Amino acid sequence: MSAVGALVDLLAGRRDAAALGPRDWDGVISVARAEALLGTLAHRLNDARLPAPVALLFADMRAAATVATRQALWEAEMARRALAPHGIEFVLLKGTAYAAANLPCAAGRQIGDLDILVPWHDLARAENALRVAGWEWVKEDAYDDAYYRDHMHELPPLIHRERDRMIDVHHTILPRTHRITPDALALVGDAVRTPDGLSILCPTDMACHCAAHMIADGDLQGGLRNLWDFHRLVTDFAAADRGFWGKLDERAEMHGLEGSVHRAARLARDLYGTKLPSGWNRHRPRDERYQRRLLARDGWGGATDPLLQQAFYIRSHWLRMPPLMLARHLWTKWRKGHHPI
Amino acid sequence: MRHRTRIAVGPVQFRIGSDWAPPIAALKRLYAGYPRDTDRPADATVRLFAARPWRRWLRPSVHIGGDFIVPDALPLPLSMGLLAAEMGMNLQVALGWRRHMLLHASAVAKDGRAVILSGESGSGKSTLAALLGEGDWRLMGDEFTLVDPGSGDALAFPRAVSLKNEAIAEVEARVDPARLGPLLAGTPKGDIRHLIPRADAIAAMHEPVRPALLLFPRFGGEPAIERIGEGEAFVRLTEASTNYIALGEAGFAALTRLVRDTPAFTISYPDSASGMTIVEQLWTEAVR
């Protein structure tokens, strides 16, 4: 039994935690840490019978996640206080949004930076307002800075000088130069409010963004976590709304993301057992490669299959920008000493 | 990984894997006297690995990895594999441990009460703790002291003491050579030699103790003692803690309680003998 396979089975609920040998936990815990899923696993196995040291460690992780969630929501409130006086509305994305809406995938989920979405026409004002409120640029390299501004879907990252927390200000959910251009206006226009007055994407857009981030944009680094988000999101949304899958289909098509969303759904089905409706329940031979990439971890939490990783890394760049631009970009980064993987 | 061992230090169970045999052999020798529970799942994993397969044999260089890594950290030559293992273990604890508040501090204990010595590298905190630990004190640790947020007690983390530079000769003169590891000369941190704590310190490593004194040592200058207030001790310790922020409110409560209940002093001392005299003197006053 591979450690990453055991982790996926435990999350999916296919394997009884009590059946694991004491030493099997080493690999499960290492892989879960490497994939930023240890807090999630700790919540998932809250009621399971576990070896005492594992139970203690998982209790630590649940407590740590509670603190981290509170800190992430506080960071969202700091952004609100910086932007509200200027009349700039923003939509929370990813981990902080899941926490703000108290979605099931938020339980134990690690939250990195604060990701927000503002309308394109408010971008410059948002940047100014955040700078006044204490956020500072971290990309000192002029090329990197210009690259973000000219081609990316977000501002160069900003870090708050006192709290040392990073904010990513997005104006859309895929790079501007990407082959796919989601409808950013619709993302903002159809956002919904949480009871606490914060804005998050509507359910279909949330699922679309999750899939876009994982399949269309990234090199599938940390993909198991993103796929878990996707699994929990769609399962939860479909339980609350019988028409969810149909709406998701329409919405994904509108954003040009139907390929990514369907692939994410099939991978979630294959790994986490997501229940899909008949129109979605297909099989594509290429999925197997994605699955292998998602599971490329050894029992020590180390990355395996470097060639496959490299291939996905190249693919992510290939999708991100036209070939000539990609060549120029890679040349510039190479000269600066950046050597991927 | 090809070579591996498991080590329990205080409450942390480590699993350490390596692409090479010598670092694991060296660890096994240093930690032979520690309690061993091979069935206990690991809290933290350390990996010592070659970045490219041929680098196992060709100019072997040891990359430090595990659950947490420092991006862009430079590898060490294989001759310093033991230092790489030590750094890897420290890293996992510093970034991953959440059960207790971690202080970058050494500590010694007597009669169920602890003296916690917090300072940067070069403050002499390791040397003082090691030397006191050879007398009638129990060495709790030279690198991390853990504080239980629930009880406020200090817990030991008695890994093999990392003696540096001048401290090596000072300790070599007093202990059985069998308790010393190999000399690692010219590492990025200077010369290093490990000291295995006394058996009684290892046997007592799970016994919590109440903090009695907080000291902030500074090596060099005339002997001096200065009492510092709760506020200053608090700020100094937030800087000495690797997980204070991550613990949130529990960290704040634990630290507040520690500085309210424990008298704190900065001390300066020109040599180890006078440093130890100052610690003993403050101890007598604190527990009176």
XYZ file of C-alpha atoms in Angstrom:
629
model
C 0.000 0.000 0.000
C 1.445 3.370 -0.974
C 1.297 6.181 1.568
C -0.338 8.591 -0.853
C -2.891 5.929 -1.779
C -3.677 5.392 1.902
C -4.100 9.147 2.410
C -6.537 9.424 -0.497
C -8.460 6.367 0.730
C -8.696 7.764 4.260
C -9.980 11.101 2.964
C -12.455 9.367 0.673
C -13.659 7.228 3.549
C -12.772 4.019 1.696
C -10.359 2.780 4.324
C -10.811 2.238 8.028
C -8.203 4.210 9.978
C -8.177 1.528 12.662
C -6.920 -0.971 10.074
C -3.674 0.927 9.472
C -0.557 -0.450 11.132
C 1.260 1.939 13.471
C 4.100 2.405 11.005
C 1.757 3.052 8.069
C 0.997 6.391 9.708
C 4.535 7.698 9.098
C 3.992 7.896 5.378
C 0.378 9.058 5.586
C 1.354 11.941 7.866
C 4.382 12.940 5.765
C 2.430 12.908 2.511
C -0.473 14.770 4.128
C 1.942 17.446 5.329
C 3.585 17.699 1.924
C 0.168 18.121 0.294
C -1.056 20.588 2.950
C -3.780 18.122 3.903
C -2.815 17.157 7.458
C -5.351 19.488 9.108
C -8.022 18.272 6.704
C -7.196 14.650 7.506
C -7.239 15.418 11.232
C -10.798 16.721 10.875
C -11.862 13.888 8.615
C -10.681 11.328 11.207
C -12.044 13.214 14.183
C -14.088 10.235 15.360
C -11.798 7.452 14.155
C -9.930 5.034 16.395
C -6.306 6.102 16.136
C -3.008 5.227 17.814
C -2.549 7.605 20.770
C 0.385 9.593 19.275
C -1.569 10.125 16.043
C -4.662 11.224 17.954
C -2.542 13.758 19.871
C -0.903 15.065 16.715
C -4.266 15.386 14.979
C -5.700 17.271 17.953
C -2.733 19.672 17.651
C -3.471 20.105 13.962
C -7.165 20.806 14.523
C -6.338 23.409 17.167
C -3.711 24.962 14.884
C -6.205 25.112 12.017
C -8.756 26.878 14.210
C -6.189 29.562 15.051
C -5.044 29.824 11.428
C -8.639 30.226 10.222
C -9.275 32.973 12.711
C -6.090 34.745 11.617
C -7.038 34.401 7.938
C -10.489 35.893 8.573
C -8.895 38.704 10.532
C -6.687 39.397 7.528
C -9.822 39.607 5.365
C -11.260 42.108 7.829
C -8.031 44.146 7.616
C -8.396 44.262 3.840
C -12.023 45.311 4.208
C -11.050 48.150 6.520
C -8.391 49.282 4.050
C -10.652 49.183 0.995
C -14.145 50.033 2.279
C -13.450 53.738 2.917
C -12.563 54.061 -0.778
C -15.753 52.351 -1.835
C -13.851 49.395 -3.262
C -15.748 46.119 -3.021
C -13.880 42.851 -3.204
C -14.688 39.160 -3.402
C -12.827 36.635 -1.243
C -11.296 33.702 -3.090
C -10.064 30.204 -2.172
C -9.276 29.269 1.433
C -10.406 32.476 3.087
C -13.679 32.384 1.143
C -14.345 28.778 2.209
C -13.684 29.771 5.822
C -15.846 32.909 5.581
C -18.745 30.816 4.271
C -17.972 28.002 6.731
C -18.022 25.438 3.929
C -17.218 21.813 4.768
C -13.892 21.924 2.899
C -12.755 24.697 5.277
C -12.459 22.305 8.227
C -8.751 22.015 8.960
C -7.826 23.497 5.617
C -4.532 25.313 5.505
C -4.906 28.895 4.286
C -1.889 30.558 2.732
C -2.234 34.069 1.420
C -5.321 36.239 1.363
C -6.717 36.100 -2.184
C -9.201 38.725 -3.241
C -10.853 39.668 -6.509
C -11.582 43.285 -7.410
C -13.072 44.633 -10.628
C -10.414 45.579 -13.168
C -11.371 49.266 -13.078
C -10.746 49.378 -9.305
C -7.353 47.668 -9.434
C -5.114 50.759 -9.277
C -7.183 52.317 -6.509
C -7.140 49.062 -4.533
C -3.368 48.875 -4.781
C -3.014 52.462 -3.570
C -5.407 51.927 -0.681
C -3.566 48.787 0.440
C -0.200 50.533 0.212
C -1.507 53.368 2.376
C -2.746 50.780 4.881
C 0.694 49.188 5.251
C 1.042 46.549 2.528
C 4.354 46.629 0.671
C 5.676 45.196 -2.580
C 7.839 42.119 -2.278
C 8.897 41.603 -5.881
C 11.999 43.745 -6.078
C 12.918 42.473 -9.492
C 11.721 44.923 -12.157
C 11.095 42.144 -14.680
C 8.950 40.154 -12.245
C 6.997 43.259 -11.305
C 6.361 44.202 -14.937
C 5.513 40.590 -15.751
C 2.777 40.514 -13.130
C 1.323 43.839 -14.213
C 1.370 43.146 -17.948
C 0.426 39.497 -18.118
C -0.935 38.085 -14.875
C -4.395 37.929 -13.370
C -3.188 39.509 -10.163
C -1.021 42.331 -8.866
C 2.508 41.551 -7.748
C 2.096 40.091 -4.237
C 1.958 42.561 -1.363
C 2.985 41.800 2.221
C 1.776 43.723 5.238
C 4.762 45.246 6.978
C 3.507 44.633 10.516
C 1.564 41.400 10.249
C 3.845 39.850 7.635
C 0.867 38.419 5.732
C 0.588 38.318 1.974
C -2.318 39.501 -0.141
C -2.903 38.564 -3.781
C -5.175 41.053 -5.491
C -6.775 39.407 -8.529
C -8.764 41.056 -11.278
C -9.650 37.733 -12.886
C -8.939 34.052 -12.267
C -6.567 33.139 -15.107
C -3.558 35.019 -16.485
C -4.449 37.668 -19.070
C -2.332 35.863 -21.635
C -3.986 32.469 -20.996
C -5.773 30.751 -23.878
C -8.980 30.849 -21.853
C -10.560 34.135 -20.753
C -13.183 33.689 -18.029
C -15.865 36.363 -17.690
C -14.416 38.406 -14.811
C -17.331 40.844 -14.788
C -19.760 37.988 -14.180
C -17.592 36.623 -11.366
C -17.844 39.923 -9.499
C -21.405 40.693 -10.562
C -22.836 37.376 -9.350
C -20.857 37.186 -6.113
C -22.898 36.457 -2.989
C -22.706 37.760 0.548
C -21.966 35.744 3.671
C -23.953 36.482 6.843
C -20.925 38.487 8.039
C -21.169 40.827 5.068
C -18.163 39.470 3.154
C -18.457 38.642 -0.554
C -17.626 35.261 -2.051
C -18.112 33.751 -5.502
C -21.463 32.113 -6.184
C -21.347 28.276 -5.907
C -20.902 27.553 -9.618
C -18.152 30.168 -9.965
C -16.433 28.841 -6.867
C -16.277 25.381 -8.416
C -15.147 26.864 -11.754
C -12.367 28.841 -10.071
C -11.212 25.815 -8.106
C -10.979 23.760 -11.313
C -9.363 26.590 -13.286
C -6.742 27.097 -10.611
C -5.938 23.409 -10.507
C -6.289 22.200 -14.100
C -6.014 25.216 -16.408
C -3.437 27.296 -14.591
C -1.258 25.252 -12.320
C 1.266 22.504 -12.797
C -0.806 20.405 -10.338
C 1.587 21.128 -7.503
C -0.535 20.721 -4.358
C -3.249 19.320 -6.589
C -4.546 16.762 -4.091
C -5.626 19.568 -1.783
C -7.276 21.552 -4.578
C -9.010 18.408 -5.759
C -10.265 17.777 -2.226
C -11.662 21.332 -2.185
C -13.395 20.644 -5.479
C -14.818 17.339 -4.235
C -16.239 18.865 -1.066
C -17.548 21.967 -2.850
C -19.487 20.183 -5.584
C -20.732 17.448 -3.254
C -22.037 20.053 -0.852
C -23.525 22.325 -3.534
C -25.208 19.416 -5.310
C -26.763 18.251 -2.048
C -28.227 21.722 -1.465
C -29.405 22.296 -5.038
C -30.660 19.503 -7.303
C -30.033 21.639 -10.352
C -26.425 22.386 -9.436
C -24.706 20.165 -12.012
C -26.717 21.666 -14.876
C -25.956 25.192 -13.725
C -22.300 24.318 -13.334
C -22.226 23.040 -16.912
C -23.697 26.285 -18.236
C -21.492 28.470 -16.129
C -18.309 26.564 -16.998
C -19.154 26.877 -20.680
C -19.696 30.604 -20.305
C -16.220 30.981 -18.775
C -14.652 28.659 -21.337
C -13.769 26.292 -18.511
C -15.939 23.268 -19.330
C -12.866 21.128 -20.084
C -11.168 21.953 -16.781
C -14.327 21.587 -14.704
C -15.215 18.235 -16.237
C -11.692 16.954 -15.814
C -11.621 18.079 -12.169
C -14.951 16.313 -11.610
C -13.707 13.053 -13.144
C -10.471 13.162 -11.139
C -12.428 13.882 -7.954
C -14.667 10.904 -8.746
C -11.697 8.636 -9.403
C -9.734 9.656 -6.293
C -12.273 10.814 -3.720
C -15.405 9.063 -4.933
C -17.394 12.166 -5.915
C -20.854 11.158 -7.167
C -21.370 12.570 -10.656
C -24.596 12.763 -12.695
C -24.815 10.739 -15.900
C -23.753 13.488 -18.320
C -20.531 13.953 -16.347
C -19.722 10.344 -15.722
C -17.343 9.834 -18.616
C -13.894 8.363 -19.074
C -10.965 10.014 -20.771
C -7.664 8.174 -21.281
C -5.683 11.365 -20.554
C -7.060 11.505 -16.997
C -4.685 8.730 -16.068
C -1.680 11.026 -16.535
C -3.258 13.660 -14.292
C -3.938 11.068 -11.674
C -0.350 9.867 -11.761
C 0.826 13.457 -11.375
C -1.475 14.017 -8.395
C -0.172 10.893 -6.681
C 3.546 11.525 -7.317
C 4.726 11.279 -3.687
C 6.803 8.620 -1.989
C 6.364 7.380 1.575
C 8.696 10.080 2.872
C 6.640 12.931 1.440
C 9.179 13.428 -1.331
C 8.211 14.223 -4.930
C 8.552 11.378 -7.416
C 8.315 11.084 -11.186
C 10.381 14.198 -12.066
C 9.799 13.813 -15.793
C 6.037 13.854 -15.396
C 6.284 16.848 -13.074
C 8.445 18.636 -15.600
C 5.905 17.864 -18.312
C 3.085 19.399 -16.275
C 5.248 22.391 -15.449
C 5.865 22.997 -19.134
C 2.198 22.418 -19.909
C 1.140 25.050 -17.373
C 3.377 27.606 -19.058
C 2.274 26.512 -22.513
C -1.335 27.267 -21.584
C -0.428 30.482 -19.874
C 1.064 32.368 -22.778
C 1.571 32.300 -26.530
C 4.714 30.436 -27.715
C 6.831 33.451 -28.646
C 6.128 35.143 -25.370
C 6.834 31.925 -23.499
C 10.215 31.613 -25.198
C 11.105 35.176 -24.259
C 9.925 34.659 -20.692
C 11.840 31.424 -20.179
C 14.977 32.942 -21.691
C 14.809 35.916 -19.348
C 14.182 33.726 -16.294
C 16.965 31.326 -17.297
C 19.473 34.154 -17.554
C 18.428 35.254 -14.091
C 19.325 31.814 -12.803
C 15.849 30.313 -12.423
C 15.923 26.579 -13.079
C 12.598 24.857 -12.485
C 12.537 21.597 -10.460
C 14.823 6.015 1.986
C 17.722 3.623 2.046
C 19.094 4.397 5.522
C 16.838 5.311 8.393
C 16.443 5.619 12.128
C 13.892 6.759 14.692
C 14.666 9.009 17.620
C 12.476 10.260 20.460
C 13.542 13.548 22.013
C 11.183 14.837 24.688
C 7.648 14.618 23.272
C 8.750 14.505 19.622
C 9.204 11.262 17.719
C 11.468 11.733 14.711
C 11.884 9.582 11.643
C 15.107 10.309 9.840
C 15.967 8.964 6.410
C 19.165 9.408 4.462
C 20.622 8.546 1.086
C 23.903 7.769 2.875
C 24.821 5.468 5.746
C 27.292 7.609 7.763
C 24.863 10.289 9.071
C 22.470 7.578 10.285
C 25.296 5.609 11.904
C 26.457 8.769 13.687
C 22.912 9.508 14.889
C 22.443 5.947 16.110
C 25.566 6.263 18.202
C 24.597 9.651 19.682
C 21.051 8.561 20.475
C 21.717 4.964 21.532
C 20.763 5.723 25.148
C 17.401 7.329 24.315
C 14.139 5.463 24.870
C 13.069 3.575 21.782
C 9.548 2.787 20.700
C 9.771 1.450 17.176
C 5.992 1.125 16.869
C 5.292 4.753 17.601
C 4.291 6.737 14.507
C 6.566 9.698 13.823
C 5.526 13.276 14.525
C 8.240 14.659 12.282
C 10.145 13.379 9.275
C 13.637 14.461 8.248
C 15.157 13.599 4.885
C 18.823 13.919 4.012
C 19.002 13.528 0.277
C 21.039 14.062 -2.844
C 19.466 16.593 -5.210
C 20.653 14.560 -8.213
C 21.146 10.766 -8.167
C 24.848 10.904 -9.069
C 25.436 13.311 -6.190
C 25.206 10.362 -3.847
C 28.711 9.385 -4.887
C 30.161 12.251 -6.853
C 31.045 15.128 -4.523
C 28.177 14.041 -2.259
C 26.244 16.962 -0.841
C 23.479 16.613 1.708
C 20.229 18.486 1.178
C 18.050 18.927 4.248
C 14.396 18.152 3.734
C 11.422 16.603 5.396
C 7.968 17.815 6.313
C 9.294 21.358 6.178
C 12.107 22.688 4.066
C 13.971 25.953 3.810
C 13.844 26.909 0.140
C 17.252 27.655 -1.354
C 19.131 26.372 1.715
C 22.647 25.353 0.749
C 23.549 21.663 1.054
C 26.335 20.445 3.341
C 29.212 18.116 2.472
C 28.698 14.518 3.561
C 31.378 14.925 6.268
C 28.905 17.285 7.985
C 25.957 14.909 7.632
C 25.421 14.867 11.376
C 25.044 18.644 11.406
C 22.592 18.354 8.517
C 20.550 15.869 10.553
C 20.588 18.180 13.567
C 19.496 21.141 11.444
C 16.754 19.049 9.857
C 15.422 17.965 13.257
C 15.463 21.546 14.556
C 13.663 22.758 11.461
C 10.820 20.256 11.775
C 10.271 21.153 15.421
C 10.590 24.905 14.901
C 8.083 24.991 12.047
C 5.829 22.043 12.769
C 5.328 21.601 16.492
C 2.091 23.030 17.890
C 1.442 21.185 21.155
C 3.649 23.495 23.181
C 5.021 26.959 22.936
C 8.562 26.650 21.659
C 11.262 28.848 23.080
C 14.649 29.032 21.461
C 16.274 28.546 24.849
C 18.329 26.115 26.876
C 17.148 24.932 30.282
C 18.303 23.109 33.383
C 16.275 21.867 36.340
C 16.689 21.051 40.001
C 14.108 20.043 42.618
C 11.300 20.250 40.070
C 12.055 23.855 39.093
C 13.602 25.096 35.868
C 15.999 27.829 34.833
C 15.340 28.884 31.259
C 18.193 30.566 29.379
C 17.177 32.385 26.231
C 19.603 33.996 23.844
C 20.898 34.072 20.336
C 23.715 31.910 19.034
C 26.907 32.971 20.800
C 25.170 34.053 24.011
C 26.586 30.989 25.694
C 23.213 29.501 26.614
C 24.164 26.027 25.311
C 27.538 26.001 27.044
C 26.133 27.183 30.361
C 23.372 24.580 30.266
C 25.816 21.830 29.280
C 28.223 22.696 32.095
C 25.459 23.022 34.688
C 24.141 19.691 33.451
C 27.476 18.108 34.392
C 26.989 19.312 37.984
C 23.933 18.805 40.157
C 21.461 20.054 37.556
C 19.388 18.074 35.117
C 20.002 19.234 31.549
C 16.635 19.838 29.880
C 17.954 20.956 26.531
C 20.381 23.274 24.786
C 18.215 24.456 21.891
C 14.476 24.358 22.579
C 12.472 24.582 25.769
C 8.792 23.726 25.462
C 6.116 25.408 27.554
C 2.806 23.623 28.050
C 0.022 26.186 27.441
C -2.313 24.246 29.732
C -0.177 23.924 32.867
C 2.500 26.562 32.283
C 5.157 23.902 32.953
C 8.420 23.647 31.046
C 9.194 20.444 29.160
C 12.592 19.140 28.181
C 13.935 18.650 24.685
C 17.306 17.077 25.495
C 18.725 16.414 22.052
C 22.488 15.861 21.841
C 24.050 19.178 22.872
C 25.665 21.051 20.011
C 28.932 22.392 21.423
C 30.584 25.086 19.375
C 34.125 26.421 19.074
C 35.678 27.270 22.491
C 32.959 25.395 24.357
C 34.239 22.131 22.890
C 37.542 22.180 24.799
C 35.816 23.357 27.952
C 33.456 20.394 27.995
C 35.971 17.857 26.641
C 38.041 18.473 29.769
C 35.198 17.357 32.034
C 33.357 14.477 30.432
C 33.939 10.873 29.465
C 35.048 10.903 25.774
C 32.470 8.196 25.079
C 29.812 10.884 25.540
C 31.177 13.018 22.699
C 30.421 12.782 19.008
C 32.947 13.283 16.211
C 34.528 16.718 15.796
C 32.961 18.512 12.835
C 35.562 21.117 11.952
C 34.964 24.196 9.842
C 31.196 23.944 9.435
C 29.201 27.063 8.467
C 28.548 27.405 12.209
C 32.199 26.935 13.206
C 33.598 23.806 14.849
C 30.927 21.546 16.291
C 31.015 18.541 18.573
C 27.996 16.864 20.094
C 27.640 15.937 23.747
C 25.320 13.117 24.766
C 23.336 14.265 27.835
C 23.763 12.296 31.044
C 21.638 9.192 31.357
C 19.617 10.675 34.234
C 18.717 13.702 32.075
C 17.501 11.420 29.298
C 15.589 9.211 31.735
C 13.790 12.264 33.176
C 13.009 13.896 29.838
C 9.248 13.506 30.155
C 9.030 15.067 33.630
C 7.522 18.568 33.467
C 8.989 21.252 35.716
C 7.797 24.626 36.911
C 9.814 27.569 35.537
C 11.630 29.370 38.378
C 13.957 31.758 36.538
C 14.159 33.351 33.118
C 17.658 34.389 32.146
C 18.890 36.221 29.072
C 22.638 35.548 29.049
C 25.241 37.540 27.157
C 28.754 36.159 26.904
C 31.500 38.777 27.351
C 31.994 41.858 29.514
C 32.116 42.296 33.280
C 29.799 40.158 35.414
C 26.461 41.968 35.606
C 22.916 41.131 36.602
C 19.925 43.251 35.711
C 16.337 42.543 36.642
C 13.971 43.137 33.749
C 10.252 43.754 33.762
C 7.464 41.505 32.547
C 7.013 43.567 29.395
C 10.610 43.313 28.307
C 10.785 39.599 29.066
C 7.577 39.131 27.086
C 8.887 40.917 24.005
C 12.227 39.116 24.157
C 10.471 35.754 24.375
C 8.086 36.476 21.494
C 11.236 36.913 19.420
C 12.729 33.719 20.840
C 9.628 31.661 20.040
C 9.228 29.992 16.672
C 5.493 29.311 17.058
C 4.200 32.149 19.231
C 2.172 33.655 16.378
C 0.909 30.312 15.114
C -0.441 29.441 18.575
C -2.600 32.571 18.635
C -4.427 33.239 21.875
C -3.019 30.125 23.576
C 0.516 31.380 22.909
C -0.303 34.797 24.300
C -1.824 33.301 27.442
C 1.114 30.932 27.967
C 3.696 33.651 27.528
C 1.855 36.158 29.708
C 1.620 33.612 32.464
C 5.294 32.688 32.133
C 6.577 36.255 32.472
C 4.124 37.093 35.307
C 5.090 34.052 37.360
C 8.811 33.946 36.644
C 11.431 36.547 37.638
C 13.603 37.536 34.656
C 17.158 38.852 34.451
C 19.733 39.716 31.844
C 23.174 38.501 32.820
C 26.619 39.247 31.404
C 29.640 37.120 32.202
C 33.262 36.981 31.026
C 33.714 33.204 31.368
C 31.705 30.087 32.058
C 32.746 29.848 35.700
C 31.374 33.277 36.541
C 28.282 32.592 34.438
C 27.559 29.472 36.463
C 28.145 31.356 39.730
C 25.590 33.981 38.666
C 23.017 31.318 37.780
C 23.500 29.569 41.137
C 23.244 32.878 43.006
C 20.030 33.946 41.254
C 18.632 30.456 41.732
C 19.216 30.575 45.500
C 17.388 33.899 45.690
C 14.551 32.790 43.414
C 13.638 29.572 45.226
C 14.161 30.948 48.740
